[in-house]
Short mmCIF file of C-alpha atoms in Angstrom, two decimals:
data_model
loop_
_atom_site.label_atom_id
_atom_site.label_comp_id
_atom_site.label_asym_id
_atom_site.label_seq_id
_atom_site.Cartn_x
_atom_site.Cartn_y
_atom_site.Cartn_z
CA UNK A 851 -25.29 15.80 -0.57
CA UNK A 852 -28.22 13.44 -0.10
CA UNK A 853 -31.78 14.58 -0.61
CA UNK A 854 -34.22 11.77 0.02
CA UNK A 855 -33.85 9.14 -2.68
CA UNK A 856 -31.84 11.40 -4.97
CA UNK A 857 -28.26 12.54 -5.03
CA UNK A 858 -27.27 16.11 -5.83
CA UNK A 859 -23.78 16.57 -7.17
CA UNK A 860 -21.75 19.70 -7.75
CA UNK A 861 -18.32 19.71 -9.33
CA UNK A 862 -15.66 22.36 -9.23
CA UNK A 863 -14.78 22.66 -12.92
CA UNK A 864 -14.53 20.18 -15.74
CA UNK A 865 -12.22 17.90 -13.79
CA UNK A 866 -13.56 14.69 -12.33
CA UNK A 867 -13.75 15.76 -8.73
CA UNK A 868 -13.74 13.56 -5.65
CA UNK A 869 -16.88 12.11 -4.21
CA UNK A 870 -16.94 14.44 -1.24
CA UNK A 871 -19.00 16.77 -3.35
CA UNK A 872 -20.48 18.74 -0.49
CA UNK A 873 -17.04 20.27 0.06
CA UNK A 874 -16.66 21.70 -3.43
CA UNK A 875 -17.61 25.08 -4.78
CA UNK A 876 -20.48 24.75 -7.26
CA UNK A 877 -19.25 25.96 -10.62
CA UNK A 878 -22.16 25.02 -12.89
CA UNK A 879 -25.90 25.42 -12.63
CA UNK A 880 -26.58 22.95 -15.41
CA UNK A 881 -28.35 20.05 -13.72
CA UNK A 882 -30.17 17.39 -15.71
CA UNK A 883 -32.46 14.65 -14.42
CA UNK A 884 -31.37 11.08 -15.11
CA UNK A 885 -33.71 8.45 -13.63
CA UNK A 886 -34.20 10.35 -10.40
CA UNK A 887 -30.55 11.17 -9.86
CA UNK A 888 -29.59 14.82 -10.10
CA UNK A 889 -26.18 14.83 -11.71
CA UNK A 890 -24.26 17.96 -12.58
CA UNK A 891 -23.24 17.39 -16.17
CA UNK A 892 -19.93 18.91 -17.19
CA UNK A 893 -20.09 21.92 -19.48
CA UNK A 894 -17.69 20.53 -22.06
CA UNK A 895 -16.89 23.10 -24.73
CA UNK A 896 -16.99 20.47 -27.48
CA UNK A 897 -20.47 19.31 -26.42
CA UNK A 898 -21.93 15.88 -27.16
CA UNK A 899 -20.58 15.03 -30.58
CA UNK A 900 -20.02 11.23 -30.58
CA UNK A 901 -22.81 9.26 -32.26
CA UNK A 902 -23.41 5.51 -32.40
CA UNK A 903 -20.92 4.74 -35.18
CA UNK A 904 -18.22 6.99 -33.68
CA UNK A 905 -18.67 5.33 -30.30
CA UNK A 906 -18.39 1.83 -31.80
CA UNK A 907 -15.19 2.88 -33.59
CA UNK A 908 -13.91 4.35 -30.32
CA UNK A 909 -14.67 1.11 -28.45
CA UNK A 910 -13.02 -1.06 -31.11
CA UNK A 911 -9.94 1.15 -31.36
CA UNK A 912 -9.45 0.95 -27.59
CA UNK A 913 -10.11 -2.79 -27.30
CA UNK A 914 -7.91 -3.84 -30.22
CA UNK A 915 -4.42 -3.14 -28.98
CA UNK A 916 -1.25 -5.18 -28.94
CA UNK A 917 -2.76 -7.94 -26.78
CA UNK A 918 -3.89 -10.36 -29.49
CA UNK A 919 -0.46 -10.18 -31.17
CA UNK A 920 1.53 -10.74 -28.00
CA UNK A 921 -0.29 -12.49 -25.14
CA UNK A 922 -1.46 -15.85 -26.62
CA UNK A 923 2.01 -17.37 -26.20
CA UNK A 924 2.14 -16.54 -22.49
CA UNK A 925 -1.46 -17.66 -21.98
CA UNK A 926 -0.85 -21.05 -23.60
CA UNK A 927 2.33 -21.44 -21.54
CA UNK A 928 0.41 -20.69 -18.33
CA UNK A 929 -2.20 -23.30 -19.37
CA UNK A 930 0.45 -26.01 -19.76
CA UNK A 931 -0.08 -26.21 -23.52
CA UNK A 932 -3.66 -27.48 -23.12
CA UNK A 933 -5.78 -26.08 -25.98
CA UNK A 934 -9.06 -26.68 -24.13
CA UNK A 935 -7.90 -24.76 -21.06
CA UNK A 936 -6.44 -22.07 -23.35
CA UNK A 937 -9.78 -21.42 -25.05
CA UNK A 938 -11.56 -21.62 -21.69
CA UNK A 939 -9.43 -18.70 -20.47
CA UNK A 940 -10.49 -16.58 -23.44
CA UNK A 941 -14.15 -17.55 -22.95
CA UNK A 942 -14.06 -16.71 -19.23
CA UNK A 943 -12.34 -13.40 -19.96
CA UNK A 944 -14.99 -12.55 -22.56
CA UNK A 945 -17.88 -13.41 -20.22
CA UNK A 946 -16.31 -11.40 -17.38
CA UNK A 947 -15.69 -8.49 -19.77
CA UNK A 948 -19.34 -8.54 -20.87
CA UNK A 949 -20.41 -8.69 -17.21
CA UNK A 950 -18.12 -5.79 -16.33
CA UNK A 951 -19.35 -3.83 -19.34
CA UNK A 952 -22.98 -4.07 -18.20
CA UNK A 953 -22.01 -3.09 -14.65
CA UNK A 954 -20.34 0.00 -16.11
CA UNK A 955 -23.33 0.62 -18.40
CA UNK A 956 -25.73 0.55 -15.45
CA UNK A 957 -23.60 2.93 -13.40
CA UNK A 958 -22.95 5.07 -16.47
CA UNK A 959 -26.69 5.37 -17.14
CA UNK A 960 -27.13 6.73 -13.61
CA UNK A 961 -24.00 8.91 -13.68
CA UNK A 962 -23.57 10.08 -17.30
CA UNK A 963 -20.31 11.93 -16.69
CA UNK A 964 -16.84 11.48 -18.09
CA UNK A 965 -14.41 9.72 -15.79
CA UNK A 966 -15.34 6.03 -15.85
CA UNK A 967 -13.82 3.98 -13.02
CA UNK A 968 -12.68 7.01 -11.03
CA UNK A 969 -16.09 8.68 -11.01
CA UNK A 970 -17.91 5.43 -10.20
CA UNK A 971 -15.61 4.65 -7.26
CA UNK A 972 -16.01 8.17 -5.90
CA UNK A 973 -19.81 8.02 -6.04
CA UNK A 974 -19.91 4.64 -4.31
CA UNK A 975 -17.17 4.86 -1.67
CA UNK A 976 -17.54 8.32 -0.11
CA UNK A 977 -15.93 7.54 3.21
CA UNK A 978 -13.25 7.81 4.42
CA UNK A 979 -12.97 11.29 2.98
CA UNK A 980 -11.13 11.38 -0.41
CA UNK A 981 -9.47 7.99 0.26
CA UNK A 982 -10.66 6.41 -2.99
CA UNK A 983 -9.94 9.58 -4.96
CA UNK A 984 -6.38 9.85 -3.64
CA UNK A 985 -5.48 6.18 -4.02
CA UNK A 986 -6.94 5.85 -7.51
CA UNK A 987 -5.31 9.10 -8.61
CA UNK A 988 -1.88 8.00 -7.39
CA UNK A 989 -2.40 4.60 -8.99
CA UNK A 990 -3.28 6.28 -12.30
CA UNK A 991 -0.17 8.46 -12.14
CA UNK A 992 2.11 5.52 -11.28
CA UNK A 993 0.65 3.24 -13.96
CA UNK A 994 0.14 5.94 -16.57
CA UNK A 995 2.58 4.17 -18.86
CA UNK A 996 2.76 3.10 -22.47
CA UNK A 997 5.21 0.35 -21.67
CA UNK A 998 3.78 -2.70 -23.41
CA UNK A 999 3.23 -0.91 -26.70
CA UNK A 1000 6.74 0.55 -26.64
CA UNK A 1001 8.17 -2.94 -26.06
CA UNK A 1002 6.11 -4.39 -28.91
CA UNK A 1003 7.14 -1.59 -31.27
CA UNK A 1004 10.81 -2.27 -30.56
CA UNK A 1005 10.59 -6.04 -30.92
CA UNK A 1006 8.46 -6.03 -34.08
CA UNK A 1007 10.60 -3.32 -35.71
CA UNK A 1008 13.72 -5.45 -35.24
CA UNK A 1009 11.95 -8.60 -36.40
CA UNK A 1010 10.71 -7.03 -39.64
CA UNK A 1011 14.27 -5.81 -40.31
CA UNK A 1012 15.46 -9.41 -40.31
CA UNK A 1013 16.91 -9.79 -36.81
CA UNK A 1014 16.39 -13.20 -35.24
CA UNK A 1015 14.10 -13.71 -32.28
CA UNK A 1016 17.11 -14.98 -30.29
CA UNK A 1017 18.93 -11.68 -30.86
CA UNK A 1018 15.85 -9.63 -30.02
CA UNK A 1019 15.28 -11.50 -26.75
CA UNK A 1020 18.94 -11.35 -25.68
CA UNK A 1021 19.74 -7.66 -26.26
CA UNK A 1022 18.30 -4.35 -25.08
CA UNK A 1023 18.02 -2.98 -28.60
CA UNK A 1024 14.22 -3.32 -28.64
CA UNK A 1025 13.99 -1.39 -25.36
CA UNK A 1026 16.09 1.46 -26.76
CA UNK A 1027 13.93 1.62 -29.88
CA UNK A 1028 10.86 1.80 -27.64
CA UNK A 1029 12.46 4.62 -25.63
CA UNK A 1030 13.17 6.54 -28.84
CA UNK A 1031 9.52 6.26 -29.88
CA UNK A 1032 8.24 7.41 -26.47
CA UNK A 1033 10.58 10.42 -26.45
CA UNK A 1034 9.61 11.33 -30.03
CA UNK A 1035 5.91 11.01 -29.20
CA UNK A 1036 6.31 13.22 -26.13
CA UNK A 1037 8.11 15.88 -28.16
CA UNK A 1038 5.45 15.86 -30.89
CA UNK A 1039 2.53 16.14 -28.45
CA UNK A 1040 4.49 18.67 -26.38
CA UNK A 1041 5.15 20.95 -29.33
CA UNK A 1042 1.76 20.73 -31.07
CA UNK A 1043 -1.38 18.93 -30.01
CA UNK A 1044 -2.81 19.37 -33.51
CA UNK A 1045 0.08 17.63 -35.25
CA UNK A 1046 0.27 14.92 -32.59
CA UNK A 1047 -3.41 14.05 -33.01
CA UNK A 1048 -3.04 14.09 -36.82
CA UNK A 1049 -0.19 11.56 -36.64
CA UNK A 1050 -2.04 9.29 -34.22
CA UNK A 1051 -5.16 9.39 -36.42
CA UNK A 1052 -3.11 8.38 -39.45
CA UNK A 1053 -1.47 5.53 -37.56
CA UNK A 1054 -4.84 4.59 -36.07
CA UNK A 1055 -6.22 4.00 -39.56
CA UNK A 1056 -3.56 1.31 -39.99
CA UNK A 1057 -5.05 -0.49 -36.98
CA UNK A 1058 -8.33 -0.89 -38.85
CA UNK A 1059 -6.36 -2.28 -41.80
CA UNK A 1060 -4.65 -4.70 -39.44
CA UNK A 1061 -7.98 -5.84 -37.98
CA UNK A 1062 -9.15 -6.56 -41.54
CA UNK A 1063 -5.98 -8.53 -42.31
CA UNK A 1064 -6.45 -10.48 -39.07
CA UNK A 1065 -10.04 -11.42 -39.92
CA UNK A 1066 -9.32 -12.41 -43.53
CA UNK A 1067 -6.20 -14.42 -42.62
CA UNK A 1068 -8.01 -16.25 -39.80
CA UNK A 1069 -10.88 -17.25 -42.09
CA UNK A 1070 -8.39 -18.34 -44.77
CA UNK A 1071 -6.47 -20.55 -42.34
CA UNK A 1072 -9.50 -22.07 -40.59
CA UNK A 1073 -11.96 -22.68 -43.41
CA UNK A 1074 -9.84 -23.26 -46.51
CA UNK A 1075 -8.48 -26.80 -47.08
CA UNK A 1076 -4.81 -27.73 -46.88
CA UNK A 1077 -4.53 -28.20 -50.66
CA UNK A 1078 -5.19 -24.46 -51.01
CA UNK A 1079 -3.32 -23.08 -47.98
CA UNK A 1080 -0.48 -25.62 -47.94
CA UNK A 1081 -0.52 -25.43 -44.12
CA UNK A 1082 -0.34 -28.37 -41.73
CA UNK A 1083 -3.14 -28.53 -39.17
CA UNK A 1084 -1.53 -28.53 -35.72
CA UNK A 1085 -4.90 -28.44 -33.97
CA UNK A 1086 -6.69 -31.74 -34.64
CA UNK A 1087 -9.92 -32.04 -32.67
CA UNK A 1088 -9.09 -35.33 -30.99
CA UNK A 1089 -7.70 -36.44 -27.64
CA UNK A 1090 -4.64 -34.20 -28.10
CA UNK A 1091 -6.93 -31.16 -27.88
CA UNK A 1092 -7.45 -31.94 -24.19
CA UNK A 1093 -3.87 -32.93 -23.38
CA UNK A 1094 -1.23 -30.94 -21.51
CA UNK A 1095 2.27 -30.59 -22.89
CA UNK A 1096 3.46 -29.78 -19.37
CA UNK A 1097 0.82 -30.20 -16.68
CA UNK A 1098 3.34 -29.60 -13.87
CA UNK A 1099 3.43 -25.86 -14.52
CA UNK A 1100 -0.36 -25.45 -14.17
CA UNK A 1101 -1.59 -24.09 -10.85
CA UNK A 1102 -4.11 -21.62 -9.48
CA UNK A 1103 -1.41 -18.98 -9.83
CA UNK A 1104 -0.70 -19.68 -13.51
CA UNK A 1105 -4.43 -19.71 -14.33
CA UNK A 1106 -4.73 -16.32 -12.61
CA UNK A 1107 -1.83 -15.03 -14.71
CA UNK A 1108 -3.47 -16.38 -17.88
CA UNK A 1109 -6.73 -14.60 -17.04
CA UNK A 1110 -4.91 -11.32 -16.40
CA UNK A 1111 -3.30 -11.56 -19.84
CA UNK A 1112 -6.69 -12.29 -21.44
CA UNK A 1113 -8.20 -9.32 -19.59
CA UNK A 1114 -5.34 -7.21 -20.95
CA UNK A 1115 -6.43 -8.06 -24.50
CA UNK A 1116 -10.05 -7.09 -23.78
CA UNK A 1117 -9.08 -4.16 -21.56
CA UNK A 1118 -10.33 -1.21 -23.60
CA UNK A 1119 -14.02 -1.85 -22.83
CA UNK A 1120 -13.84 0.09 -19.54
CA UNK A 1121 -12.12 3.19 -20.93
CA UNK A 1122 -14.86 4.62 -23.16
CA UNK A 1123 -16.79 5.89 -20.12
CA UNK A 1124 -13.97 8.38 -19.62
CA UNK A 1125 -15.57 10.41 -22.46
CA UNK A 1126 -19.23 9.75 -21.57
CA UNK A 1127 -19.96 13.48 -21.45
CA UNK A 1128 -19.12 13.73 -25.16
CA UNK A 1129 -21.54 10.97 -26.31
CA UNK A 1130 -24.95 11.83 -27.77
CA UNK A 1131 -27.80 10.12 -25.89
CA UNK A 1132 -25.22 8.19 -23.82
CA UNK A 1133 -27.63 5.63 -22.36
CA UNK A 1134 -28.90 4.37 -25.72
CA UNK A 1135 -25.58 4.77 -27.55
CA UNK A 1136 -23.47 2.92 -24.98
CA UNK A 1137 -26.13 0.20 -24.59
CA UNK A 1138 -25.72 -0.66 -28.29
CA UNK A 1139 -22.09 0.25 -28.98
CA UNK A 1140 -20.55 -1.55 -26.00
CA UNK A 1141 -21.91 -5.09 -26.53
CA UNK A 1142 -21.55 -4.89 -30.33
CA UNK A 1143 -17.90 -3.82 -30.09
CA UNK A 1144 -17.04 -6.40 -27.44
CA UNK A 1145 -18.70 -9.19 -29.45
CA UNK A 1146 -16.69 -8.19 -32.54
CA UNK A 1147 -13.52 -8.34 -30.46
CA UNK A 1148 -14.42 -11.73 -28.94
CA UNK A 1149 -15.24 -13.28 -32.31
CA UNK A 1150 -12.04 -11.90 -33.86
CA UNK A 1151 -9.92 -13.14 -30.95
CA UNK A 1152 -11.37 -16.65 -31.06
CA UNK A 1153 -10.78 -16.91 -34.82
CA UNK A 1154 -7.24 -15.60 -34.45
CA UNK A 1155 -6.38 -17.99 -31.63
CA UNK A 1156 -7.75 -20.98 -33.56
CA UNK A 1157 -5.61 -19.87 -36.50
CA UNK A 1158 -2.55 -19.56 -34.25
CA UNK A 1159 -2.91 -23.14 -33.01
CA UNK A 1160 -3.58 -24.50 -36.49
CA UNK A 1161 -0.47 -22.89 -37.99
CA UNK A 1162 2.04 -22.96 -35.11
CA UNK A 1163 2.92 -26.13 -33.16
CA UNK A 1164 2.15 -25.68 -29.48
CA UNK A 1165 5.73 -26.03 -28.24
CA UNK A 1166 6.89 -23.39 -30.71
CA UNK A 1167 3.95 -21.15 -29.83
CA UNK A 1168 4.76 -21.29 -26.12
CA UNK A 1169 8.37 -20.32 -26.82
CA UNK A 1170 7.61 -17.50 -29.26
CA UNK A 1171 6.78 -14.88 -26.61
CA UNK A 1172 5.48 -11.48 -27.76
CA UNK A 1173 6.60 -12.18 -31.36
CA UNK A 1174 3.85 -14.75 -31.95
CA UNK A 1175 1.90 -12.46 -34.31
CA UNK A 1176 4.86 -11.97 -36.62
CA UNK A 1177 5.72 -15.68 -36.54
CA UNK A 1178 2.14 -16.54 -37.53
CA UNK A 1179 1.99 -14.18 -40.50
CA UNK A 1180 5.42 -15.29 -41.72
CA UNK A 1181 4.23 -18.91 -41.80
CA UNK A 1182 0.98 -18.02 -43.58
CA UNK A 1183 2.02 -15.22 -45.95
CA UNK A 1184 5.73 -15.82 -46.38
CA UNK A 1185 8.82 -13.77 -45.54
CA UNK A 1186 8.20 -10.58 -47.51
CA UNK A 1187 4.44 -10.16 -47.11
CA UNK A 1188 4.12 -11.80 -43.70
CA UNK A 1189 7.32 -11.08 -41.81
CA UNK A 1190 8.03 -7.68 -43.33
CA UNK A 1191 4.82 -5.99 -44.49
CA UNK A 1192 2.38 -7.28 -41.86
CA UNK A 1193 4.99 -7.10 -39.10
CA UNK A 1194 5.61 -3.45 -40.01
CA UNK A 1195 1.84 -2.93 -39.77
CA UNK A 1196 1.81 -4.43 -36.26
CA UNK A 1197 4.76 -2.22 -35.27
CA UNK A 1198 2.98 0.87 -36.61
CA UNK A 1199 -0.21 -0.17 -34.82
CA UNK A 1200 1.82 -0.34 -31.59
CA UNK A 1201 3.24 3.11 -32.43
CA UNK A 1202 -0.33 4.36 -32.87
CA UNK A 1203 -1.18 3.02 -29.42
CA UNK A 1204 1.87 4.82 -27.99
CA UNK A 1205 0.68 8.12 -29.48
CA UNK A 1206 -2.87 7.55 -28.19
CA UNK A 1207 -1.79 6.45 -24.70
CA UNK A 1208 0.73 9.27 -24.25
CA UNK A 1209 -1.88 11.80 -25.37
CA UNK A 1210 -4.66 10.33 -23.23
CA UNK A 1211 -2.43 9.77 -20.20
CA UNK A 1212 -1.14 13.34 -20.28
CA UNK A 1213 -4.73 14.63 -20.16
CA UNK A 1214 -5.62 12.19 -17.40
CA UNK A 1215 -2.51 13.20 -15.42
CA UNK A 1216 -3.37 16.86 -15.87
CA UNK A 1217 -6.89 16.28 -14.51
CA UNK A 1218 -5.45 14.36 -11.54
CA UNK A 1219 -2.97 17.13 -10.77
CA UNK A 1220 -5.86 19.60 -10.92
CA UNK A 1221 -7.34 17.77 -7.92
CA UNK A 1222 -4.33 18.87 -5.85
CA UNK A 1223 -3.70 15.57 -4.07
CA UNK A 1224 0.03 15.43 -4.81
CA UNK A 1225 2.89 17.92 -4.26
CA UNK A 1226 3.66 20.47 -7.00
CA UNK A 1227 0.18 19.90 -8.42
CA UNK A 1228 -0.21 23.51 -9.55
CA UNK A 1229 2.94 23.33 -11.69
CA UNK A 1230 2.28 19.83 -13.02
CA UNK A 1231 -1.31 20.67 -14.00
CA UNK A 1232 -0.39 23.81 -15.90
CA UNK A 1233 0.00 24.09 -19.66
CA UNK A 1234 3.37 25.10 -21.07
CA UNK A 1235 2.84 28.76 -21.99
CA UNK A 1236 4.73 28.64 -25.32
CA UNK A 1237 2.79 25.70 -26.79
CA UNK A 1238 -0.39 25.55 -24.64
CA UNK A 1239 0.14 21.81 -24.12
CA UNK A 1240 0.27 19.85 -20.82
CA UNK A 1241 4.04 19.42 -21.21
CA UNK A 1242 4.74 18.53 -17.58
CA UNK A 1243 2.10 15.79 -17.57
CA UNK A 1244 3.55 14.50 -20.86
CA UNK A 1245 7.03 14.41 -19.34
CA UNK A 1246 5.81 12.40 -16.35
CA UNK A 1247 4.44 9.65 -18.62
CA UNK A 1248 7.63 9.76 -20.71
CA UNK A 1249 10.02 9.58 -17.74
CA UNK A 1250 8.18 6.72 -16.01
CA UNK A 1251 7.93 4.68 -19.22
CA UNK A 1252 11.59 5.23 -20.12
CA UNK A 1253 12.65 4.34 -16.58
CA UNK A 1254 10.93 0.96 -16.81
CA UNK A 1255 12.35 0.32 -20.29
CA UNK A 1256 15.86 0.95 -18.95
CA UNK A 1257 15.34 -1.23 -15.87
CA UNK A 1258 13.54 -4.19 -17.44
CA UNK A 1259 15.55 -6.97 -19.09
CA UNK A 1260 14.68 -7.66 -22.74
CA UNK A 1261 13.49 -11.25 -22.20
CA UNK A 1262 9.85 -12.21 -22.77
CA UNK A 1263 9.19 -12.55 -19.04
CA UNK A 1264 9.42 -8.78 -18.73
CA UNK A 1265 6.40 -8.35 -20.98
CA UNK A 1266 4.32 -10.90 -19.04
CA UNK A 1267 5.40 -9.31 -15.75
CA UNK A 1268 4.32 -5.82 -16.80
CA UNK A 1269 0.98 -7.08 -18.15
CA UNK A 1270 0.27 -8.82 -14.83
CA UNK A 1271 1.56 -5.88 -12.75
CA UNK A 1272 -0.73 -3.45 -14.56
CA UNK A 1273 -3.67 -5.86 -14.57
CA UNK A 1274 -3.62 -6.84 -10.89
CA UNK A 1275 -4.60 -3.47 -9.32
CA UNK A 1276 -6.97 -2.83 -12.22
CA UNK A 1277 -8.81 -6.01 -11.25
CA UNK A 1278 -9.02 -4.78 -7.66
CA UNK A 1279 -10.81 -1.62 -8.78
CA UNK A 1280 -13.11 -3.49 -11.19
CA UNK A 1281 -14.02 -5.89 -8.37
CA UNK A 1282 -14.81 -2.92 -6.13
CA UNK A 1283 -17.03 -1.50 -8.88
CA UNK A 1284 -18.90 -4.83 -9.04
CA UNK A 1285 -19.45 -4.82 -5.27
CA UNK A 1286 -20.31 -1.14 -5.47
CA UNK A 1287 -23.21 -1.82 -7.82
CA UNK A 1288 -24.92 -3.79 -5.04
CA UNK A 1289 -24.23 -0.88 -2.67
CA UNK A 1290 -25.83 1.62 -5.07
CA UNK A 1291 -28.91 -0.59 -5.53
CA UNK A 1292 -29.26 -0.94 -1.77
CA UNK A 1293 -28.62 2.76 -1.14
CA UNK A 1294 -31.24 3.86 -3.71
CA UNK A 1295 -33.80 1.02 -3.85
CA UNK A 1296 -36.34 3.18 -5.67
CA UNK A 1297 -34.07 3.90 -8.60
CA UNK A 1298 -34.28 1.73 -11.72
CA UNK A 1299 -31.43 2.29 -14.13
CA UNK A 1300 -32.23 2.38 -17.88
CA UNK A 1301 -29.61 -0.35 -18.31
CA UNK A 1302 -29.50 -3.19 -15.79
CA UNK A 1303 -26.62 -5.57 -15.23
CA UNK A 1304 -27.67 -9.12 -14.43
CA UNK A 1305 -27.25 -10.39 -10.88
CA UNK A 1306 -25.46 -13.52 -12.09
CA UNK A 1307 -23.06 -11.54 -14.29
CA UNK A 1308 -22.21 -9.11 -11.51
CA UNK A 1309 -21.61 -11.94 -9.04
CA UNK A 1310 -19.38 -13.67 -11.62
CA UNK A 1311 -17.38 -10.45 -12.07
CA UNK A 1312 -16.80 -10.19 -8.32
CA UNK A 1313 -15.98 -13.90 -7.89
CA UNK A 1314 -13.48 -13.96 -10.76
CA UNK A 1315 -11.89 -10.75 -9.49
CA UNK A 1316 -11.47 -12.26 -6.02
CA UNK A 1317 -10.01 -15.44 -7.55
CA UNK A 1318 -7.53 -13.51 -9.71
CA UNK A 1319 -6.44 -11.50 -6.67
CA UNK A 1320 -6.08 -14.46 -4.29
CA UNK A 1321 -4.72 -17.17 -6.60
CA UNK A 1322 -1.14 -15.81 -6.91
CA UNK A 1323 -0.70 -16.45 -3.18
CA UNK A 1324 -1.47 -20.17 -3.56
CA UNK A 1325 0.42 -23.11 -5.03
CA UNK A 1326 3.55 -23.02 -7.21
CA UNK A 1327 4.30 -19.59 -8.58
CA UNK A 1328 4.05 -18.76 -12.26
CA UNK A 1329 7.69 -18.45 -13.33
CA UNK A 1330 6.74 -16.82 -16.63
CA UNK A 1331 5.64 -13.66 -14.80
CA UNK A 1332 8.63 -13.29 -12.46
CA UNK A 1333 11.76 -11.17 -12.80
CA UNK A 1334 14.65 -11.99 -10.51
CA UNK A 1335 15.33 -8.53 -9.04
CA UNK A 1336 11.70 -7.40 -8.59
CA UNK A 1337 9.05 -8.63 -6.14
CA UNK A 1338 6.29 -10.88 -7.51
CA UNK A 1339 3.84 -8.77 -9.48
CA UNK A 1340 0.98 -9.18 -6.99
CA UNK A 1341 3.22 -8.28 -4.03
CA UNK A 1342 4.64 -5.28 -5.87
CA UNK A 1343 1.14 -4.04 -6.78
CA UNK A 1344 -0.11 -4.39 -3.20
CA UNK A 1345 2.99 -2.61 -1.84
CA UNK A 1346 2.33 0.33 -4.15
CA UNK A 1347 -1.36 0.49 -3.22
CA UNK A 1348 -0.37 0.29 0.46
CA UNK A 1349 1.99 3.24 0.01
CA UNK A 1350 -0.81 5.21 -1.65
CA UNK A 1351 -3.11 4.53 1.32
CA UNK A 1352 -0.30 5.55 3.69
CA UNK A 1353 0.16 8.81 1.77
CA UNK A 1354 -3.57 9.56 2.11
CA UNK A 1355 -3.49 8.74 5.84
CA UNK A 1356 -0.54 11.07 6.45
CA UNK A 1357 -1.80 13.97 4.32
CA UNK A 1358 -5.49 13.95 5.20
CA UNK A 1359 -5.65 12.30 8.63
CA UNK A 1360 -2.48 11.96 10.73
CA UNK A 1361 -0.77 15.32 10.08
CA UNK A 1362 -3.98 17.39 10.33
CA UNK A 1363 -4.89 15.62 13.59
CA UNK A 1364 -1.40 15.97 15.07
CA UNK A 1365 -0.92 19.64 14.12
CA UNK A 1366 -4.47 20.87 14.68
CA UNK A 1367 -5.79 21.83 11.27
CA UNK A 1368 -8.15 20.58 8.60
CA UNK A 1369 -7.67 20.60 4.82
CA UNK A 1370 -10.23 22.44 2.72
CA UNK A 1371 -10.26 22.72 -1.09
CA UNK A 1372 -9.72 26.09 -2.71
CA UNK A 1373 -9.89 26.82 -6.43
CA UNK A 1374 -6.93 28.55 -8.08
CA UNK A 1375 -7.26 30.05 -11.56
CA UNK A 1376 -4.03 29.88 -13.58
CA UNK A 1377 -2.95 32.46 -16.15
CA UNK A 1378 -4.51 30.51 -19.03
CA UNK A 1379 -7.84 30.15 -17.23
CA UNK A 1380 -7.28 26.56 -16.08
CA UNK A 1381 -8.65 25.90 -12.60
CA UNK A 1382 -6.65 23.88 -10.08
CA UNK A 1383 -7.72 22.78 -6.63
CA UNK A 1384 -5.40 23.62 -3.73
CA UNK A 1385 -5.86 22.05 -0.32
CA UNK A 1386 -5.36 24.82 2.23
CA UNK A 1387 -4.83 24.42 5.96
CA UNK A 1388 -7.61 25.78 8.15
CA UNK A 1389 -6.31 25.91 11.71
CA UNK A 1390 -8.52 25.11 14.67
CA UNK A 1391 -9.30 28.11 16.86
#
């Protein structure tokens, strides 16, 4: 509820509740002042235990995923083989990511709670009642997948075993390998959280090794002369740098697709705010850790992309699809060290991401089910009594991921399609966050956040988001992101979001109005002490 120039917030348990906070039962009396805002900080049992170094590692581990090993081929293809346009896409994506990061840092300094995008949207867009909460929750459930990493694990596993790229792209074997990994991961996390986290930490250490290999190899390729490396330079800085290999494919739509794939590679920057309540001195820590981590990622990505274009001819690079990382290391380090050892490392890094995403998604799903917006929420939010793990939330992530892996064809277009399908609605929400920052500043003109996003950067974030959302509807379509039996990715994403809005309208507006009742939240305590919100019908007298 509003009190002058401040905002008082109460939440009904540790879950990230909806923005209609005046409806919820206050469960905590711990209120801390942050720049004039009164924000109910969550009483997390683990407390604030993440320092500066831990937060930087967390940022880097979430930013460095499978993107840099898989997307450059599709990005170059969408740019018509033009190296200048290709690097421009990465530069724009980096600038927009930095702009988005500072928008999140400003909002996070005012609202230092775990939840990230969901919490920010709920604080900004409070009306209509629970609309944003419901739509974003359903979106998170529907897109709570580990699809891209499962695909990469399957493809890179086959490639390191000696199978040709033609075989990998023409059979479903890689999809079945990905399914096996997802099922195994679900079983491990479902049986024992402790052992699941131990495995993902071990595999996560390999990611740091892979980042080191990437940096050293890039420097070796770029700065050492040909007489040492024995590699031909396929990226001369002359007129060919600015030339298209196929300018006919370039359109507003393909550029939008290229940007979405670049954003996918930088995507982890927005996820660290989901654990803001666990960070020591979050304002100072995030202000340092965020930009440092994102700059490390940008520098590494630029070096790696320069190395790609030096080693791999552009035509071959555009045709390599998600296997570009393995192709690069094979050319630089040879068959055994490059194709087998490093490719295995990339596959294991993808497996690490699968473990992390399944674990994180199950917790996110459980928190969403605790809000009670969807049917069977009480069952889905509960922990399995024999293992005390969120088994039902784990199974949802597993079933949805396996369904897509069965449905999708093995060709490279499937990967580009999924990246664009996941990225499109994400960009909608990030754009709304950018607009929302102006709303917050106007709503509370007397408040000065400890971290301020620049006006120019915020405007750029909004403008690029609008462009990415509108461009697919203009000009020739980007064939590299289409699958014959599915709607275009942007249409599919909008259909899903429309269905989520329709669900909200039926549950919270139309049916209550037609039948004469209102929905009020009620807290239910499960056998293990977990609290779940249930929306009960209060009939009009």
